[in-house]
mmCIF file of C-alpha atoms in Angstrom:
data_model
loop_
_atom_site.group_PDB
_atom_site.id
_atom_site.type_symbol
_atom_site.label_atom_id
_atom_site.label_comp_id
_atom_site.label_asym_id
_atom_site.label_seq_id
_atom_site.Cartn_x
_atom_site.Cartn_y
_atom_site.Cartn_z
ATOM 1 C CA MET A 1 14.117 -56.092 -38.263
ATOM 2 C CA PRO A 2 17.528 -57.342 -39.220
ATOM 3 C CA ARG A 3 20.481 -55.895 -39.010
ATOM 4 C CA LYS A 4 21.735 -54.470 -43.254
ATOM 5 C CA LYS A 5 25.118 -56.823 -43.116
ATOM 6 C CA SER A 6 27.662 -53.887 -43.844
ATOM 7 C CA ASN A 7 30.024 -54.236 -47.327
ATOM 8 C CA LEU A 8 33.356 -52.980 -45.740
ATOM 9 C CA ASN A 9 33.959 -56.663 -46.236
ATOM 10 C CA ASN A 10 33.652 -57.966 -49.514
ATOM 11 C CA PRO A 11 35.886 -58.994 -51.594
ATOM 12 C CA CYS A 12 34.866 -56.584 -54.320
ATOM 13 C CA SER A 13 34.431 -53.262 -52.422
ATOM 14 C CA ARG A 14 37.722 -53.554 -50.461
ATOM 15 C CA LYS A 15 39.164 -54.004 -54.700
ATOM 16 C CA VAL A 16 37.474 -51.115 -55.381
ATOM 17 C CA ARG A 17 38.338 -48.955 -52.344
ATOM 18 C CA LEU A 18 42.195 -50.489 -53.246
ATOM 19 C CA GLN A 19 41.776 -49.376 -56.791
ATOM 20 C CA ARG A 20 40.496 -45.728 -55.834
ATOM 21 C CA ALA A 21 42.921 -45.487 -53.442
ATOM 22 C CA ARG A 22 45.669 -45.959 -55.917
ATOM 23 C CA ARG A 23 44.081 -43.393 -58.892
ATOM 24 C CA ALA A 24 44.320 -40.848 -56.010
ATOM 25 C CA ARG A 25 48.396 -40.939 -55.360
ATOM 26 C CA GLU A 26 48.393 -41.101 -58.843
ATOM 27 C CA SER A 27 50.382 -38.804 -60.398
ATOM 28 C CA GLU A 28 49.194 -36.983 -63.829
ATOM 29 C CA GLU A 29 51.255 -38.339 -66.144
ATOM 30 C CA GLU A 30 51.090 -42.039 -64.381
ATOM 31 C CA THR A 31 47.034 -40.955 -64.777
ATOM 32 C CA ALA A 32 47.571 -40.462 -68.545
ATOM 33 C CA ALA A 33 50.125 -43.363 -69.380
ATOM 34 C CA ARG A 34 46.963 -45.478 -67.989
ATOM 35 C CA ASN A 35 44.511 -44.333 -69.835
ATOM 36 C CA ALA A 36 46.503 -44.239 -73.264
ATOM 37 C CA ALA A 37 47.255 -48.153 -72.196
ATOM 38 C CA GLN A 38 43.123 -48.484 -71.863
ATOM 39 C CA ARG A 39 42.389 -46.741 -74.992
ATOM 40 C CA ILE A 40 45.394 -49.215 -76.430
ATOM 41 C CA ARG A 41 43.525 -52.803 -75.283
ATOM 42 C CA THR A 42 39.997 -50.918 -75.983
ATOM 43 C CA ALA A 43 40.880 -50.347 -79.533
ATOM 44 C CA LYS A 44 42.001 -53.630 -79.831
ATOM 45 C CA ILE A 45 39.353 -55.475 -78.122
ATOM 46 C CA ARG A 46 37.266 -53.623 -80.629
ATOM 47 C CA SER A 47 39.065 -54.612 -83.657
ATOM 48 C CA GLN A 48 38.718 -58.531 -82.520
ATOM 49 C CA GLU A 49 35.058 -58.147 -82.399
ATOM 50 C CA SER A 50 32.773 -59.066 -85.320
ATOM 51 C CA GLN A 51 29.969 -57.375 -85.476
ATOM 52 C CA GLU A 52 27.420 -59.596 -84.191
ATOM 53 C CA GLN A 53 28.906 -58.403 -80.780
ATOM 54 C CA ARG A 54 29.532 -55.251 -81.845
ATOM 55 C CA ASN A 55 25.674 -54.594 -82.769
ATOM 56 C CA LYS A 56 25.408 -56.384 -78.727
ATOM 57 C CA ARG A 57 27.606 -53.530 -77.154
ATOM 58 C CA LEU A 58 26.209 -50.578 -78.770
ATOM 59 C CA ARG A 59 22.312 -51.468 -78.149
ATOM 60 C CA GLN A 60 24.288 -52.037 -74.564
ATOM 61 C CA ASN A 61 25.849 -48.879 -74.841
ATOM 62 C CA VAL A 62 21.903 -47.706 -75.389
ATOM 63 C CA LEU A 63 20.062 -49.099 -73.142
ATOM 64 C CA ARG A 64 21.619 -48.327 -70.560
ATOM 65 C CA ALA A 65 22.212 -44.651 -71.359
ATOM 66 C CA ARG A 66 18.311 -44.994 -72.170
ATOM 67 C CA THR A 67 18.193 -46.150 -68.462
ATOM 68 C CA ALA A 68 19.972 -43.882 -67.056
ATOM 69 C CA ARG A 69 18.216 -41.059 -68.658
ATOM 70 C CA GLN A 70 15.128 -42.242 -68.034
ATOM 71 C CA GLN A 71 16.379 -42.529 -64.347
ATOM 72 C CA ASN A 72 17.039 -38.315 -63.917
ATOM 73 C CA ILE A 73 13.722 -37.488 -65.792
ATOM 74 C CA ALA A 74 11.707 -39.481 -63.102
ATOM 75 C CA ARG A 75 14.551 -38.083 -60.486
ATOM 76 C CA PHE A 76 13.765 -34.458 -62.583
ATOM 77 C CA ARG A 77 10.677 -34.302 -62.418
ATOM 78 C CA GLU A 78 9.308 -35.631 -58.750
ATOM 79 C CA LEU A 79 11.532 -31.987 -57.778
ATOM 80 C CA GLU A 80 9.381 -30.774 -60.192
ATOM 81 C CA ARG A 81 5.779 -32.174 -59.383
ATOM 82 C CA THR A 82 7.207 -31.513 -55.120
ATOM 83 C CA ARG A 83 7.882 -27.503 -55.754
ATOM 84 C CA GLN A 84 4.948 -27.265 -57.331
ATOM 85 C CA GLN A 85 2.750 -28.978 -54.925
ATOM 86 C CA THR A 86 4.352 -26.550 -51.817
ATOM 87 C CA SER A 87 3.827 -23.754 -54.632
ATOM 88 C CA ARG A 88 0.075 -23.880 -55.099
ATOM 89 C CA VAL A 89 -0.078 -24.595 -51.113
ATOM 90 C CA LEU A 90 1.970 -21.634 -50.572
ATOM 91 C CA THR A 91 -0.266 -19.729 -53.399
ATOM 92 C CA ARG A 92 -3.786 -20.948 -51.811
ATOM 93 C CA ALA A 93 -2.136 -20.483 -48.647
ATOM 94 C CA SER A 94 -3.851 -17.234 -46.033
ATOM 95 C CA PHE A 95 -0.715 -16.064 -44.462
ATOM 96 C CA PHE A 96 -3.032 -15.599 -41.707
ATOM 97 C CA ARG A 97 -0.948 -16.791 -38.083
ATOM 98 C CA LEU A 98 0.803 -19.427 -40.732
ATOM 99 C CA ALA A 99 3.774 -18.280 -38.235
ATOM 100 C CA PHE A 100 2.868 -20.854 -35.951
ATOM 101 C CA GLU A 101 2.018 -23.350 -38.506
ATOM 102 C CA TYR A 102 5.034 -23.086 -39.866
ATOM 103 C CA GLU A 103 6.131 -25.935 -41.369
ATOM 104 C CA PRO A 104 10.260 -26.526 -42.265
ATOM 105 C CA ASP A 105 10.090 -28.647 -45.824
ATOM 106 C CA ILE A 106 7.464 -25.887 -47.376
ATOM 107 C CA ASN A 107 10.466 -22.674 -49.138
ATOM 108 C CA TYR A 108 8.058 -19.831 -47.927
ATOM 109 C CA SER A 109 10.802 -17.479 -49.332
ATOM 110 C CA ALA A 110 9.799 -18.633 -53.030
ATOM 111 C CA HIS A 111 6.130 -16.730 -52.311
ATOM 112 C CA SER A 112 5.241 -14.449 -54.559
ATOM 113 C CA LYS A 113 3.774 -12.242 -51.859
ATOM 114 C CA ILE A 114 7.180 -12.371 -49.886
ATOM 115 C CA THR A 115 9.841 -11.885 -51.916
ATOM 116 C CA ILE A 116 10.583 -8.877 -53.151
ATOM 117 C CA GLY A 117 13.725 -8.800 -55.070
ATOM 118 C CA ALA A 118 16.722 -6.858 -54.785
ATOM 119 C CA MET A 119 16.812 -2.521 -55.262
ATOM 120 C CA ASP A 120 17.831 -2.778 -58.563
ATOM 121 C CA LYS A 121 14.913 -0.452 -60.094
ATOM 122 C CA ILE A 122 16.526 3.170 -59.809
ATOM 123 C CA CYS A 123 14.028 6.525 -60.469
ATOM 124 C CA GLN A 124 14.997 8.662 -63.201
ATOM 125 C CA TYR A 125 14.103 11.704 -62.133
ATOM 126 C CA CYS A 126 16.037 11.712 -58.357
ATOM 127 C CA HIS A 127 18.097 8.043 -59.500
ATOM 128 C CA ALA A 128 17.126 6.477 -56.434
ATOM 129 C CA LEU A 129 17.361 2.676 -56.190
ATOM 130 C CA LYS A 130 13.693 0.863 -55.256
ATOM 131 C CA PHE A 131 12.377 -2.467 -55.676
ATOM 132 C CA ARG A 132 10.997 -3.793 -58.098
ATOM 133 C CA ASN A 133 7.012 -3.145 -57.639
ATOM 134 C CA GLU A 134 7.585 -0.561 -55.866
ATOM 135 C CA THR A 135 5.308 2.234 -57.407
ATOM 136 C CA THR A 136 6.184 5.116 -59.740
ATOM 137 C CA GLY A 137 6.567 8.165 -57.299
ATOM 138 C CA MET A 138 6.739 6.796 -54.050
ATOM 139 C CA CYS A 139 10.354 8.206 -53.657
ATOM 140 C CA CYS A 140 10.423 12.022 -55.490
ATOM 141 C CA ALA A 141 6.183 12.455 -56.524
ATOM 142 C CA SER A 142 8.142 11.526 -59.974
ATOM 143 C CA GLY A 143 9.660 14.768 -60.047
ATOM 144 C CA LYS A 144 7.739 17.071 -57.874
ATOM 145 C CA ILE A 145 10.173 16.773 -54.978
ATOM 146 C CA VAL A 146 13.693 18.132 -55.024
ATOM 147 C CA LEU A 147 15.953 17.663 -51.370
ATOM 148 C CA PRO A 148 18.955 19.982 -51.860
ATOM 149 C CA LEU A 149 22.477 18.056 -51.436
ATOM 150 C CA LEU A 150 23.035 16.718 -47.988
ATOM 151 C CA PRO A 151 26.646 19.279 -46.612
ATOM 152 C CA THR A 152 29.996 17.664 -46.032
ATOM 153 C CA PRO A 153 30.899 16.263 -43.202
ATOM 154 C CA PRO A 154 32.700 17.562 -40.177
ATOM 155 C CA GLU A 155 35.842 16.574 -39.846
ATOM 156 C CA PRO A 156 35.931 13.955 -37.234
ATOM 157 C CA LEU A 157 32.644 12.855 -38.531
ATOM 158 C CA LYS A 158 33.427 12.073 -41.868
ATOM 159 C CA SER A 159 37.087 11.021 -41.284
ATOM 160 C CA LEU A 160 34.327 8.023 -39.435
ATOM 161 C CA LEU A 161 33.005 7.682 -42.481
ATOM 162 C CA ALA A 162 35.478 7.078 -43.927
ATOM 163 C CA GLY A 163 35.481 3.966 -43.334
ATOM 164 C CA GLU A 164 40.150 3.261 -44.013
ATOM 165 C CA SER A 165 40.961 3.497 -40.535
ATOM 166 C CA ASP A 166 41.234 1.275 -37.572
ATOM 167 C CA ASP A 167 38.583 3.297 -35.045
ATOM 168 C CA SER A 168 36.371 4.440 -38.451
ATOM 169 C CA LYS A 169 35.509 0.333 -39.436
ATOM 170 C CA LEU A 170 34.513 0.004 -35.388
ATOM 171 C CA PHE A 171 32.132 3.028 -36.006
ATOM 172 C CA LEU A 172 30.798 1.750 -39.438
ATOM 173 C CA CYS A 173 30.500 -1.894 -37.370
ATOM 174 C CA LYS A 174 28.778 -0.134 -34.458
ATOM 175 C CA THR A 175 26.838 2.927 -35.447
ATOM 176 C CA ARG A 176 23.833 1.059 -33.859
ATOM 177 C CA LYS A 177 25.097 0.436 -30.838
ATOM 178 C CA PHE A 178 26.980 4.271 -30.259
ATOM 179 C CA ASN A 179 23.263 5.782 -31.505
ATOM 180 C CA SER A 180 21.509 3.966 -29.288
ATOM 181 C CA CYS A 181 24.341 4.921 -26.299
ATOM 182 C CA PHE A 182 23.326 8.757 -26.839
ATOM 183 C CA GLN A 183 19.419 9.006 -27.928
ATOM 184 C CA MET A 184 18.183 9.796 -24.318
ATOM 185 C CA THR A 185 20.948 13.082 -24.815
ATOM 186 C CA SER A 186 19.019 15.568 -26.790
ATOM 187 C CA PHE A 187 16.079 16.419 -25.400
ATOM 188 C CA GLY A 188 17.029 19.926 -26.494
ATOM 189 C CA CYS A 189 14.305 21.287 -22.831
ATOM 190 C CA ASN A 190 16.302 23.971 -20.066
#
């Protein structure tokens, strides 16, 4: 297969790169002045064109916009088609041993059986946060079970749970490790 030719030595692309670099170095005033001069040149050219030239220019603009719109629509349709195909694959897919047949191009997190959403529903009885499809009454049996409020912890623990000091932040960050260290100490046997 032949090598792809580089455009780095192309005079047109070199000119475009230089122009882009020059415009990047412009200040806001220079950009505004350049745009104003371009508007004046464009108005002068358009005042000198005939009706036929104007109609031709407008037709070209319409065609250019139409082709750009068609390309965007085609790109969007292709993306939507692939999204629907992956969704259909996930809908039909059995999750049995799916981890051994993983395909990286499929968005598994979009499947309705996997996505459970955020905990943004609030129980009307105990005010617990719940997931969208969680059954009602799962937390407090529809208000039949009322748990007493937790007592305030003793002072060393209360200050560690507050999250205000450096020791407190470390404690909150490493709570699981601290819990694992002391898990064998509470057997309660003689």
